[in-house]
Amino acid sequence: MAAVGGISSRVLPALALLSGVVFVLLLLAPGVAAEAAAAPAAGLEFRVGGPRGWRVPDANTSYGWWAMNNRFHVGDHLYFKYAHDSVLVVDRAAFDACNTTDPLAAFADGATTVRLGRPGFFCFISGEPGHCEEGQRLVVRVMVHPAALAAAPGPAASAPGTSTTQPGNGSGGRPRPSGCPGASSGAATAVAASTGVATAAAMVVLVGLIFMLQ
C-alpha cells in the first residue's frame, strides 16, 4: 500500500500539471487558428491580355475593360507574353501621352513578370512606335488584401503614384523609392509567436512528467 501511495503522490501532481497545460493550449489554439486564417495567401498571377498576350488590341478587346474585370492586390503578379514588342513601366503623365522616352523600367525579353509590390496605380505601355496610340497600354489599381489588413493593421498606405513598381524579371529598370511594406509579415510573426508559446508549454509538461515519475 505504501508503494501504491507513493505512486499516487507522484502521478496526481503530474496529472494536475498536465491538465493545466492542456487548458492553456486550448486557450491558445483559437488564436493560432485565427492568425493562420487571416494571413493572406500567395499572390495571384494575371496573364495580361489573356490567351492573346500583350499586343495591340483588336476592335473587340480593351486592356481597360480587362483591368476593370480583375481585382489586383499587393503581392500579385502581371505576366506579359509578347513577341517583337516590349513593356514599359511609366508614370501617369507618360501613360496619358504615350511617351516612351523616359520609362521607369523597360523590358523586352518576351515573357515579363512584374510584381505588384505596393498599393496604388501601375501604368504600362508598349515601347513599339504607334502601339500605345493604338490602345496597347494598361493601368491597374492595386489594393491591400483584406486578409493582410485584418492580420496586421499598419500605417496608412502612401498615395497612389508616390512610388513605383518592383519588377520581378527583366532588365533596364531604374532604382526608385520602395512602397510601403505589406502587412503579411505581421501575421506570420503572430502565428510564429503563438506556436512558439504552445511548443514551450508542451516541453515544460514533458520535462515535469519525467522528473515526477522518476
mmCIF file of C-alpha atoms in Angstrom:
data_model
loop_
_atom_site.group_PDB
_atom_site.id
_atom_site.type_symbol
_atom_site.label_atom_id
_atom_site.label_comp_id
_atom_site.label_asym_id
_atom_site.label_seq_id
_atom_site.Cartn_x
_atom_site.Cartn_y
_atom_site.Cartn_z
ATOM 1 C CA MET A 1 0.000 0.000 0.000
ATOM 2 C CA ALA A 2 2.917 2.319 0.716
ATOM 3 C CA ALA A 3 4.195 1.744 -2.818
ATOM 4 C CA VAL A 4 0.767 2.440 -4.244
ATOM 5 C CA GLY A 5 0.531 5.604 -2.142
ATOM 6 C CA GLY A 6 3.975 6.670 -3.345
ATOM 7 C CA ILE A 7 2.988 6.219 -6.969
ATOM 8 C CA SER A 8 -0.219 8.163 -6.408
ATOM 9 C CA SER A 9 1.683 11.002 -4.775
ATOM 10 C CA ARG A 10 3.785 11.317 -7.921
ATOM 11 C CA VAL A 11 1.092 10.693 -10.527
ATOM 12 C CA LEU A 12 -1.579 13.024 -9.150
ATOM 13 C CA PRO A 13 0.590 16.179 -9.290
ATOM 14 C CA ALA A 14 1.704 15.175 -12.776
ATOM 15 C CA LEU A 15 -1.896 14.797 -13.910
ATOM 16 C CA ALA A 16 -2.760 18.162 -12.382
ATOM 17 C CA LEU A 17 0.135 19.801 -14.227
ATOM 18 C CA LEU A 18 -0.869 18.117 -17.468
ATOM 19 C CA SER A 19 -4.471 19.273 -17.100
ATOM 20 C CA GLY A 20 -3.374 22.854 -16.508
ATOM 21 C CA VAL A 21 -1.166 22.965 -19.592
ATOM 22 C CA VAL A 22 -3.846 21.338 -21.763
ATOM 23 C CA PHE A 23 -6.198 24.103 -20.633
ATOM 24 C CA VAL A 24 -3.633 26.745 -21.633
ATOM 25 C CA LEU A 25 -3.130 25.109 -25.034
ATOM 26 C CA LEU A 26 -6.871 25.083 -25.641
ATOM 27 C CA LEU A 27 -6.950 28.807 -24.927
ATOM 28 C CA LEU A 28 -4.116 29.446 -27.375
ATOM 29 C CA ALA A 29 -5.458 27.253 -30.181
ATOM 30 C CA PRO A 30 -8.215 29.610 -31.410
ATOM 31 C CA GLY A 31 -5.762 32.487 -31.627
ATOM 32 C CA VAL A 32 -3.290 30.433 -33.656
ATOM 33 C CA ALA A 33 -6.051 29.289 -35.994
ATOM 34 C CA ALA A 34 -7.376 32.807 -36.404
ATOM 35 C CA GLU A 35 -3.953 34.244 -37.235
ATOM 36 C CA ALA A 36 -3.311 31.468 -39.754
ATOM 37 C CA ALA A 37 -6.663 32.101 -41.400
ATOM 38 C CA ALA A 38 -6.051 35.841 -41.538
ATOM 39 C CA ALA A 39 -2.645 35.567 -43.209
ATOM 40 C CA PRO A 40 -3.061 36.269 -46.956
ATOM 41 C CA ALA A 41 -2.328 33.521 -49.422
ATOM 42 C CA ALA A 42 0.433 33.763 -52.007
ATOM 43 C CA GLY A 43 -0.173 36.353 -54.711
ATOM 44 C CA LEU A 44 -2.028 35.511 -57.905
ATOM 45 C CA GLU A 45 -0.602 35.761 -61.407
ATOM 46 C CA PHE A 46 -2.607 37.523 -64.109
ATOM 47 C CA ARG A 47 -1.783 36.952 -67.776
ATOM 48 C CA VAL A 48 -2.175 40.350 -69.402
ATOM 49 C CA GLY A 49 -4.435 40.138 -72.449
ATOM 50 C CA GLY A 50 -5.443 36.544 -71.740
ATOM 51 C CA PRO A 51 -4.508 33.948 -74.389
ATOM 52 C CA ARG A 52 -3.685 36.693 -76.914
ATOM 53 C CA GLY A 53 -0.989 38.117 -74.684
ATOM 54 C CA TRP A 54 0.471 41.622 -74.783
ATOM 55 C CA ARG A 55 -0.270 43.026 -78.245
ATOM 56 C CA VAL A 56 -2.223 45.758 -80.000
ATOM 57 C CA PRO A 57 -5.870 45.055 -79.125
ATOM 58 C CA ASP A 58 -8.430 44.481 -81.853
ATOM 59 C CA ALA A 59 -11.779 46.225 -82.097
ATOM 60 C CA ASN A 60 -13.415 43.770 -79.684
ATOM 61 C CA THR A 61 -10.841 43.900 -76.892
ATOM 62 C CA SER A 62 -9.655 46.542 -74.449
ATOM 63 C CA TYR A 63 -6.993 46.458 -71.757
ATOM 64 C CA GLY A 64 -9.057 48.915 -69.757
ATOM 65 C CA TRP A 65 -12.003 46.519 -69.757
ATOM 66 C CA TRP A 66 -9.707 43.614 -68.827
ATOM 67 C CA ALA A 67 -8.329 45.554 -65.851
ATOM 68 C CA MET A 68 -11.825 46.539 -64.695
ATOM 69 C CA ASN A 69 -12.858 42.880 -64.608
ATOM 70 C CA ASN A 70 -9.981 41.816 -62.369
ATOM 71 C CA ARG A 71 -9.087 42.724 -58.800
ATOM 72 C CA PHE A 72 -5.405 43.193 -58.021
ATOM 73 C CA HIS A 73 -3.784 43.036 -54.584
ATOM 74 C CA VAL A 74 -0.309 43.734 -53.255
ATOM 75 C CA GLY A 75 1.823 40.648 -53.918
ATOM 76 C CA ASP A 76 0.069 39.677 -57.154
ATOM 77 C CA HIS A 77 1.972 39.462 -60.446
ATOM 78 C CA LEU A 78 1.280 40.567 -64.004
ATOM 79 C CA TYR A 79 2.636 38.270 -66.714
ATOM 80 C CA PHE A 80 3.271 39.843 -70.124
ATOM 81 C CA LYS A 81 3.773 37.405 -73.029
ATOM 82 C CA TYR A 82 4.736 39.021 -76.324
ATOM 83 C CA ALA A 83 6.889 38.839 -79.458
ATOM 84 C CA HIS A 84 8.647 41.690 -81.272
ATOM 85 C CA ASP A 85 7.389 44.123 -78.647
ATOM 86 C CA SER A 86 8.260 45.495 -75.213
ATOM 87 C CA VAL A 87 6.767 46.552 -71.887
ATOM 88 C CA LEU A 88 7.440 49.963 -70.394
ATOM 89 C CA VAL A 89 6.551 50.893 -66.824
ATOM 90 C CA VAL A 90 5.708 54.594 -66.848
ATOM 91 C CA ASP A 91 4.178 57.314 -64.711
ATOM 92 C CA ARG A 92 0.681 58.616 -65.339
ATOM 93 C CA ALA A 93 1.814 61.583 -67.431
ATOM 94 C CA ALA A 94 3.791 59.342 -69.803
ATOM 95 C CA PHE A 95 0.879 56.898 -69.899
ATOM 96 C CA ASP A 96 -1.592 59.580 -70.942
ATOM 97 C CA ALA A 97 0.781 60.979 -73.579
ATOM 98 C CA CYS A 98 2.099 57.584 -74.798
ATOM 99 C CA ASN A 99 5.594 58.909 -74.063
ATOM 100 C CA THR A 100 8.179 56.124 -74.423
ATOM 101 C CA THR A 101 11.315 58.250 -73.987
ATOM 102 C CA ASP A 102 11.851 58.034 -70.218
ATOM 103 C CA PRO A 103 10.246 54.898 -68.713
ATOM 104 C CA LEU A 104 10.626 53.920 -65.084
ATOM 105 C CA ALA A 105 11.508 50.408 -66.280
ATOM 106 C CA ALA A 106 11.749 48.717 -69.685
ATOM 107 C CA PHE A 107 11.513 45.041 -70.646
ATOM 108 C CA ALA A 108 11.946 43.288 -73.984
ATOM 109 C CA ASP A 109 12.536 39.647 -73.024
ATOM 110 C CA GLY A 110 9.235 38.354 -74.442
ATOM 111 C CA ALA A 111 7.995 36.964 -71.118
ATOM 112 C CA THR A 112 7.982 39.599 -68.387
ATOM 113 C CA THR A 113 6.643 39.161 -64.857
ATOM 114 C CA VAL A 114 6.043 42.294 -62.798
ATOM 115 C CA ARG A 115 5.295 42.062 -59.085
ATOM 116 C CA LEU A 116 2.701 44.493 -57.774
ATOM 117 C CA GLY A 117 4.600 45.336 -54.609
ATOM 118 C CA ARG A 118 2.641 48.333 -53.294
ATOM 119 C CA PRO A 119 -0.889 49.736 -53.272
ATOM 120 C CA GLY A 120 -1.769 52.339 -55.854
ATOM 121 C CA PHE A 121 -1.677 52.582 -59.634
ATOM 122 C CA PHE A 122 0.706 50.881 -62.075
ATOM 123 C CA CYS A 123 0.901 52.083 -65.693
ATOM 124 C CA PHE A 124 2.258 50.075 -68.629
ATOM 125 C CA ILE A 125 2.606 50.914 -72.316
ATOM 126 C CA SER A 126 4.157 49.249 -75.334
ATOM 127 C CA GLY A 127 7.528 50.600 -76.394
ATOM 128 C CA GLU A 128 6.928 49.915 -80.079
ATOM 129 C CA PRO A 129 6.192 53.019 -82.178
ATOM 130 C CA GLY A 130 2.472 53.620 -82.552
ATOM 131 C CA HIS A 131 1.341 50.683 -80.413
ATOM 132 C CA CYS A 132 0.380 52.734 -77.362
ATOM 133 C CA GLU A 133 -1.630 55.111 -79.539
ATOM 134 C CA GLU A 134 -3.491 52.076 -80.904
ATOM 135 C CA GLY A 135 -4.556 51.019 -77.411
ATOM 136 C CA GLN A 136 -1.695 48.827 -76.193
ATOM 137 C CA ARG A 137 -1.486 50.348 -72.744
ATOM 138 C CA LEU A 138 -2.692 49.245 -69.336
ATOM 139 C CA VAL A 139 -3.291 50.849 -65.960
ATOM 140 C CA VAL A 140 -4.158 48.715 -62.928
ATOM 141 C CA ARG A 141 -5.178 49.723 -59.442
ATOM 142 C CA VAL A 142 -3.609 47.636 -56.667
ATOM 143 C CA MET A 143 -5.201 47.311 -53.228
ATOM 144 C CA VAL A 144 -4.018 45.822 -49.946
ATOM 145 C CA HIS A 145 -5.537 42.379 -49.444
ATOM 146 C CA PRO A 146 -8.341 42.397 -46.814
ATOM 147 C CA ALA A 147 -6.686 39.472 -45.029
ATOM 148 C CA ALA A 148 -3.482 41.474 -44.636
ATOM 149 C CA LEU A 149 -5.375 44.432 -43.192
ATOM 150 C CA ALA A 150 -7.167 42.204 -40.682
ATOM 151 C CA ALA A 151 -3.989 40.383 -39.674
ATOM 152 C CA ALA A 152 -1.705 43.318 -39.016
ATOM 153 C CA PRO A 153 -3.061 46.846 -39.426
ATOM 154 C CA GLY A 154 -0.260 49.262 -40.169
ATOM 155 C CA PRO A 155 0.269 52.889 -41.163
ATOM 156 C CA ALA A 156 -1.895 54.375 -43.873
ATOM 157 C CA ALA A 157 -0.816 53.447 -47.389
ATOM 158 C CA SER A 158 1.014 56.040 -49.420
ATOM 159 C CA ALA A 159 -0.916 57.992 -52.009
ATOM 160 C CA PRO A 160 -1.107 56.394 -55.475
ATOM 161 C CA GLY A 161 1.874 57.215 -57.643
ATOM 162 C CA THR A 162 4.330 58.068 -54.850
ATOM 163 C CA SER A 163 6.473 55.001 -55.566
ATOM 164 C CA THR A 164 7.000 52.702 -58.489
ATOM 165 C CA THR A 165 6.973 49.051 -59.433
ATOM 166 C CA GLN A 166 9.186 46.272 -58.194
ATOM 167 C CA PRO A 167 9.752 44.267 -61.402
ATOM 168 C CA GLY A 168 10.218 40.556 -60.930
ATOM 169 C CA ASN A 169 12.086 39.701 -64.153
ATOM 170 C CA GLY A 170 13.748 41.529 -66.986
ATOM 171 C CA SER A 171 16.227 44.371 -67.003
ATOM 172 C CA GLY A 172 16.518 48.058 -67.606
ATOM 173 C CA GLY A 173 14.711 49.379 -64.529
ATOM 174 C CA ARG A 174 15.970 52.464 -62.714
ATOM 175 C CA PRO A 175 16.030 52.467 -58.893
ATOM 176 C CA ARG A 176 13.021 54.145 -57.297
ATOM 177 C CA PRO A 177 11.853 54.539 -53.683
ATOM 178 C CA SER A 178 10.111 51.399 -52.494
ATOM 179 C CA GLY A 179 6.476 51.476 -51.429
ATOM 180 C CA CYS A 180 5.041 50.729 -48.006
ATOM 181 C CA PRO A 181 5.783 47.136 -46.934
ATOM 182 C CA GLY A 182 2.970 44.616 -46.968
ATOM 183 C CA ALA A 183 1.246 43.582 -43.751
ATOM 184 C CA SER A 184 1.557 39.836 -44.307
ATOM 185 C CA SER A 185 4.828 39.682 -42.328
ATOM 186 C CA GLY A 186 2.986 40.820 -39.198
ATOM 187 C CA ALA A 187 0.518 37.969 -39.481
ATOM 188 C CA ALA A 188 3.319 35.452 -39.953
ATOM 189 C CA THR A 189 5.117 36.785 -36.875
ATOM 190 C CA ALA A 190 1.961 36.499 -34.774
ATOM 191 C CA VAL A 191 1.392 32.916 -35.877
ATOM 192 C CA ALA A 192 5.010 32.015 -35.136
ATOM 193 C CA ALA A 193 4.836 33.606 -31.681
ATOM 194 C CA SER A 194 1.646 31.775 -30.732
ATOM 195 C CA THR A 195 3.034 28.487 -31.997
ATOM 196 C CA GLY A 196 6.247 29.052 -30.043
ATOM 197 C CA VAL A 197 4.334 29.578 -26.777
ATOM 198 C CA ALA A 198 2.396 26.372 -27.324
ATOM 199 C CA THR A 199 5.587 24.406 -28.059
ATOM 200 C CA ALA A 200 7.341 25.767 -24.966
ATOM 201 C CA ALA A 201 4.383 24.828 -22.766
ATOM 202 C CA ALA A 202 4.403 21.285 -24.131
ATOM 203 C CA MET A 203 8.135 20.948 -23.398
ATOM 204 C CA VAL A 204 7.620 22.123 -19.806
ATOM 205 C CA VAL A 205 4.945 19.467 -19.306
ATOM 206 C CA LEU A 206 7.171 16.725 -20.717
ATOM 207 C CA VAL A 207 10.130 17.632 -18.517
ATOM 208 C CA GLY A 208 7.903 17.923 -15.437
ATOM 209 C CA LEU A 209 6.366 14.498 -16.013
ATOM 210 C CA ILE A 210 9.784 12.886 -16.408
ATOM 211 C CA PHE A 211 11.029 14.285 -13.088
ATOM 212 C CA MET A 212 7.821 13.465 -11.194
ATOM 213 C CA LEU A 213 7.678 9.857 -12.353
ATOM 214 C CA GLN A 214 11.297 9.095 -11.502
#
